[in-house]
Amino acid sequence: MTELADAPATDGVEERVAFEVNGTSVSVRRSHPHLLAALREELDITSPKDGCSPSGQCGCCTVFVDGKAIVACQCDMDKVEGTSVVTLEGVDEAERRIFADAFAACGGLQCGFCIPGIVMRAKAQIDKKGSSLTREKMAPHLGAHLCRCTGYVKILDAIEAVALGEVCSPALSAEVGGGGAKYEAAPLTLGDRGYIDDIRVPGMLHAALHLTDHARADITAIDATAALAAPGVEAVFTADDLPGELRVGLIHKDWPVMIPVGGRTSYAGDVIAVVVADTRDHARAAAGLVDVTYEVHPPNTDARVALSDTAPLSVWGTDSNVLSTSAYKRGDDFESTFAASAFTVHEVFQTQRIEHAFLEPESTVVIPSGDDGARTLHVYSGGQGVWDDRNDIAAVLDIDQGRVTVELVSNGGAFGGKEDMSNQAQTSLAAWKLGRPVKCTLSREESLRMHPKRHPIEFEYWAGCDADGRLTALKVRGIGDSGAYASVGMKVLERAAGHACGPYRWQALDIETIAVRTNNLVCGAFRGFGANQAQFAMEGVLDRLAEQVRISGWDIRKRNVIRPAEEWGPGQIMDDGAGGAEACLDQIKASYDAAIASGKAVGLGLGLKNSGLGNGFREVSKAVVRFLAPVDDAPGRIEVRHGWTEMGQGVHTVAVQVAAQELGIDPDRLDVIVDTTRELGFGQTTGSRGTLMVAGSVSDASAAALAGGCEIDVDYEGEYVVDWTQKLGDSSVTHPMIHSVFSYAAQLVIADPETGDIEKVVAVHDVGRAVNPTLVEGQVEGSVHMGLGYSLTEQFPTDPETGFPINMTLRSLGILRAKDVPEIEVQLVEVPQPRSPFGIKGVGEIGLVPTAPAVAAALRAVDGEWRSTLPMRRPT
Ligand code: FES
Ligand code: FES
């Protein structure tokens, strides 16, 4: 570390700007880059959120300036002088309550990060148009906003309810299956429930990262002199300052926290240094002054080339560009079965890299306590596995895990993109070394570069069927570009292999997928986890076979759909839960027939997706129920502590509803807490397993509390364990049960046969048991929105020469805006899952698995073209 003895004065006679905020006169530094920074960083007004400043592309920072709704990150300080600014904090309390009630009652929010900005935009329109504001009129005004969670359907429901003056009375549900409000819905709607970047601590410093200029280069020198001399800078840390492990990682410890001199970068998100200063602006400005000398090497940016014998190693410290191979053969011999098939298809499919685009960029706050010898750290993390965060932070600092507490702050969206650590370790290092609280929040560009993406995968499929359309032989070869570090890339390609055959019966299977290390952006977990890519190909093959057989897309699926007691793909004998696949098909039939009869272009997709890790892992979830003493006349609060990350999907709401039902108490008495002070965690909140695991463990803890008399200040612990799965391809087991739970979905895409415009999506989902149907519907709507973007317009390519992303803004990602989202009709099917608490199957992961193939089939019906590459329509 290099540390300045005397930090330069930073706030001498700085020019100031005077204006009014929420009726109060204020004066702030003119040097703020925009109004949003002044509001958040100097005035501590945090309802306007920062999702993309200064680009003005997410709408999260919308405020009123002189009565007009604008995005504050696009408003120069020169334009603020003398104006009147209103934020959500300054809106009349009764009106705030109306918006909060409407969004809570309609299920109009998930992670909530986008909502305060949308409320301000909605207020501007309702102020103008009153009850004449319909959802159709409102949708174009949401063009300045992005919501990655909801698909906008329930947001527009809520806005319409406010415009019409409907009285909404939301309440938490006290039972499993009740459709009540989301936990913390009101404070989230109003921007009152803070995210990590909203945390303010006295004496807090700000950290910023210096990222590499090259995806594959040796670091020969790092000079921090200019950065240290910059205004407000306290210290600059490099890899030399790490007391413990250099590398972290969820499965392989191959991801350097920072690249040292003598080391080599492996992708565009590698960190070289962390700069700590008195303000965020100072830290970011100084981070740009760290001078790094590189010896640049050509990056491996093509996965096929990286697989060749002559390719150099992509990643520093590894010995192969093959991260993993997942393979299995089942049933009859593929070659002879394929040769004997009445109809065959051979097709290559290519899917694209996708960015999660969660609205809240990664942020970490670390607060140290105690002196050097006994120092402890309290880390606020929005990660998807606070126990992994704790363990890796302790390893990096070379301290006992007991000296690090990681507390979850429910995040502003994740979708798998916050499983790996981003800036937690660097921020912890700075706080540890300086003995002062430190916050580090990534800019949108840094976020785009650093966290893992959805894998681009090339699939080659050979498939056959008999004369009646009964599936015979399937051979699949898949190559996934996993980027530099392992993350969970090997598991994504393993899941792609497992799901490559779709929810169907086959006579002969020969499947292999390879995860390849390149110098492109790291790829890892993202909703669907390899199943989306594989089933885009599988369903496309099925539709091609159906045309040869001359039967409909629905018929070929009905003839081949997997049923209970049958052997599925990797050899698993399916349990009664598998009845959900056919139930979804049967349920969607009426809509399918009606759309065809009305002359529409129609496409159908059927999918399955496991919940949980499976593959032989022993999965454990623990929870604690704890009764607290009454305070004054109020009944005592009840803590529900569990180990799962709330990221908008509603796992805290599930915990509340289960505890309220099992304990027979008012859900308003419950507080949900996730931290590492109790050993309740077991890995990442991933794979749609949070809902069923938390439901099982909270139910068990509630039973323990009832049995123990619900004593005050006693931890009543409960547990839910899944320990009956086996590894994919385990040859020692005749029928390996690789997953304990699957959910199923059929989706119907209805398009205009002339224009190809998508008019409607019908989404039929078997979730086993919908703990909260309103939230489940919202999850499905959000998934369909994400799936349509995946199908049509979204992509996140890298430059083949450099490995760096080509587009670095939210708008360039091709995410669909509100006005572009067609009608989405959700129908829930409940085929209970045996051995699962309350029959729950999970909903998030399956969400967009059937969407892309259904879109491809609908567009085929429009113009006769088969689609095998995503996205199908580039953004215009
Ligand atoms: S933060 Fe201002 S529009 Fe995104
Ligand atoms: S609720 Fe809109 S981004 Fe999460």
CSV table of C-alpha atoms in Angstrom, one decimal, residues 385-535:
chain,number,residue,atom,x,y,z
A,385,GLY,CA,-24.1,-16.0,-1.3
A,386,VAL,CA,-22.9,-14.1,1.7
A,387,TRP,CA,-21.2,-17.2,3.2
A,388,ASP,CA,-19.0,-17.5,0.1
A,389,ASP,CA,-18.3,-13.8,0.4
A,390,ARG,CA,-17.2,-14.2,4.0
A,391,ASN,CA,-15.0,-17.2,3.4
A,392,ASP,CA,-13.2,-15.6,0.4
A,393,ILE,CA,-12.8,-12.2,2.2
A,394,ALA,CA,-11.3,-14.0,5.2
A,395,ALA,CA,-8.9,-16.0,2.9
A,396,VAL,CA,-7.8,-12.9,1.0
A,397,LEU,CA,-7.1,-11.0,4.3
A,398,ASP,CA,-5.6,-14.2,5.9
A,399,ILE,CA,-7.8,-13.9,9.0
A,400,ASP,CA,-10.2,-16.2,10.8
A,401,GLN,CA,-13.7,-16.3,9.2
A,402,GLY,CA,-15.1,-15.4,12.6
A,403,ARG,CA,-13.6,-11.9,12.2
A,404,VAL,CA,-15.8,-11.2,9.1
A,405,THR,CA,-19.5,-10.8,9.3
A,406,VAL,CA,-21.3,-10.4,6.0
A,407,GLU,CA,-24.8,-9.0,6.1
A,408,LEU,CA,-27.1,-9.2,3.1
A,409,VAL,CA,-28.7,-6.0,1.9
A,410,SER,CA,-31.5,-7.1,-0.4
A,411,ASN,CA,-30.2,-6.1,-3.8
A,412,GLY,CA,-31.6,-4.3,-6.8
A,413,GLY,CA,-31.7,-7.4,-9.1
A,414,ALA,CA,-29.1,-10.1,-9.8
A,415,PHE,CA,-30.5,-12.9,-12.0
A,416,GLY,CA,-27.3,-14.9,-11.3
A,417,GLY,CA,-24.9,-12.0,-12.0
A,418,LYS,CA,-24.1,-11.4,-8.3
A,419,GLU,CA,-23.0,-14.9,-7.4
A,420,ASP,CA,-19.3,-14.2,-7.8
A,421,MET,CA,-17.7,-11.5,-5.8
A,422,SER,CA,-17.2,-8.2,-7.7
A,423,ASN,CA,-15.7,-5.6,-5.4
A,424,GLN,CA,-16.3,-7.2,-1.9
A,425,ALA,CA,-12.7,-8.3,-1.5
A,426,GLN,CA,-11.0,-5.0,-2.7
A,427,THR,CA,-13.3,-2.9,-0.5
A,428,SER,CA,-12.6,-5.2,2.5
A,429,LEU,CA,-8.9,-4.9,1.9
A,430,ALA,CA,-9.2,-1.1,1.9
A,431,ALA,CA,-11.2,-1.0,5.1
A,432,TRP,CA,-9.0,-3.5,6.8
A,433,LYS,CA,-5.8,-1.6,6.0
A,434,LEU,CA,-7.1,1.9,6.7
A,435,GLY,CA,-9.3,1.0,9.8
A,436,ARG,CA,-12.1,3.2,8.3
A,437,PRO,CA,-15.4,2.5,6.7
A,438,VAL,CA,-15.1,2.2,2.9
A,439,LYS,CA,-17.8,2.1,0.2
A,440,CYS,CA,-17.2,1.0,-3.3
A,441,THR,CA,-19.9,1.2,-5.9
A,442,LEU,CA,-19.3,0.2,-9.5
A,443,SER,CA,-20.1,2.5,-12.4
A,444,ARG,CA,-22.4,0.9,-15.0
A,445,GLU,CA,-19.4,0.5,-17.3
A,446,GLU,CA,-17.4,-1.3,-14.6
A,447,SER,CA,-20.4,-3.5,-13.9
A,448,LEU,CA,-20.7,-4.4,-17.5
A,449,ARG,CA,-17.1,-5.4,-17.7
A,450,MET,CA,-16.7,-7.3,-14.4
A,451,HIS,CA,-19.5,-9.7,-13.6
A,452,PRO,CA,-20.2,-12.9,-15.5
A,453,LYS,CA,-22.6,-13.1,-18.4
A,454,ARG,CA,-24.9,-15.6,-20.1
A,455,HIS,CA,-22.8,-18.0,-22.2
A,456,PRO,CA,-22.8,-17.9,-25.9
A,457,ILE,CA,-23.1,-21.5,-26.9
A,458,GLU,CA,-22.8,-23.2,-30.3
A,459,PHE,CA,-24.9,-26.4,-30.5
A,460,GLU,CA,-24.8,-28.9,-33.3
A,461,TYR,CA,-27.8,-31.2,-33.2
A,462,TRP,CA,-28.6,-34.4,-35.0
A,463,ALA,CA,-32.1,-35.7,-34.3
A,464,GLY,CA,-34.5,-38.3,-35.7
A,465,CYS,CA,-38.0,-39.5,-35.3
A,466,ASP,CA,-40.1,-42.3,-36.7
A,467,ALA,CA,-42.9,-42.0,-39.2
A,468,ASP,CA,-45.4,-41.0,-36.5
A,469,GLY,CA,-43.2,-38.3,-35.1
A,470,ARG,CA,-41.9,-40.4,-32.1
A,471,LEU,CA,-38.4,-39.3,-31.2
A,472,THR,CA,-35.6,-41.8,-31.8
A,473,ALA,CA,-32.0,-40.6,-31.7
A,474,LEU,CA,-30.4,-37.4,-30.6
A,475,LYS,CA,-26.7,-36.4,-30.7
A,476,VAL,CA,-25.6,-33.0,-29.4
A,477,ARG,CA,-22.3,-31.3,-29.4
A,478,GLY,CA,-22.1,-28.0,-27.6
A,479,ILE,CA,-19.2,-25.5,-27.2
A,480,GLY,CA,-19.7,-22.7,-24.7
A,481,ASP,CA,-17.5,-19.6,-24.5
A,482,SER,CA,-17.0,-19.4,-20.8
A,483,GLY,CA,-14.7,-16.4,-20.8
A,484,ALA,CA,-11.6,-16.2,-18.6
A,485,TYR,CA,-12.4,-17.4,-15.1
A,486,ALA,CA,-14.3,-20.5,-14.0
A,487,SER,CA,-17.1,-18.9,-12.0
A,488,VAL,CA,-19.8,-21.6,-12.4
A,489,GLY,CA,-19.2,-22.0,-16.2
A,490,MET,CA,-18.6,-25.7,-15.9
A,491,LYS,CA,-21.9,-26.1,-14.2
A,492,VAL,CA,-23.7,-24.1,-16.8
A,493,LEU,CA,-22.4,-26.3,-19.6
A,494,GLU,CA,-23.2,-29.4,-17.4
A,495,ARG,CA,-26.8,-28.1,-17.1
A,496,ALA,CA,-26.9,-27.5,-20.8
A,497,ALA,CA,-25.9,-31.1,-21.4
A,498,GLY,CA,-28.5,-32.4,-19.0
A,499,HIS,CA,-31.3,-30.3,-20.5
A,500,ALA,CA,-30.2,-30.8,-24.1
A,501,CYS,CA,-32.9,-33.4,-24.8
A,502,GLY,CA,-35.7,-31.2,-23.5
A,503,PRO,CA,-38.7,-32.6,-21.6
A,504,TYR,CA,-39.0,-35.6,-24.0
A,505,ARG,CA,-38.4,-39.4,-24.3
A,506,TRP,CA,-35.6,-40.6,-26.6
A,507,GLN,CA,-34.4,-44.1,-27.6
A,508,ALA,CA,-30.8,-43.1,-28.1
A,509,LEU,CA,-28.8,-40.2,-26.7
A,510,ASP,CA,-25.2,-39.1,-27.2
A,511,ILE,CA,-24.5,-35.7,-25.6
A,512,GLU,CA,-21.4,-33.7,-25.0
A,513,THR,CA,-20.8,-30.1,-24.0
A,514,ILE,CA,-17.5,-28.3,-23.4
A,515,ALA,CA,-16.9,-25.1,-21.5
A,516,VAL,CA,-13.9,-23.2,-23.0
A,517,ARG,CA,-11.7,-20.6,-21.4
A,518,THR,CA,-11.1,-17.6,-23.5
A,519,ASN,CA,-10.2,-14.0,-22.9
A,520,ASN,CA,-13.7,-12.8,-23.5
A,521,LEU,CA,-15.9,-11.6,-20.6
A,522,VAL,CA,-16.4,-14.2,-17.9
A,523,CYS,CA,-19.6,-16.2,-18.3
A,524,GLY,CA,-21.5,-17.8,-15.4
A,525,ALA,CA,-24.9,-18.0,-13.8
A,526,PHE,CA,-27.8,-16.3,-15.5
A,527,ARG,CA,-31.5,-17.2,-15.1
A,528,GLY,CA,-32.0,-20.5,-17.0
A,529,PHE,CA,-28.3,-21.6,-16.5
A,530,GLY,CA,-27.6,-23.3,-19.9
A,531,ALA,CA,-31.2,-24.7,-20.3
A,532,ASN,CA,-32.3,-21.7,-22.4
A,533,GLN,CA,-29.5,-22.2,-24.9
A,534,ALA,CA,-30.0,-25.9,-25.2
A,535,GLN,CA,-33.8,-25.8,-25.4
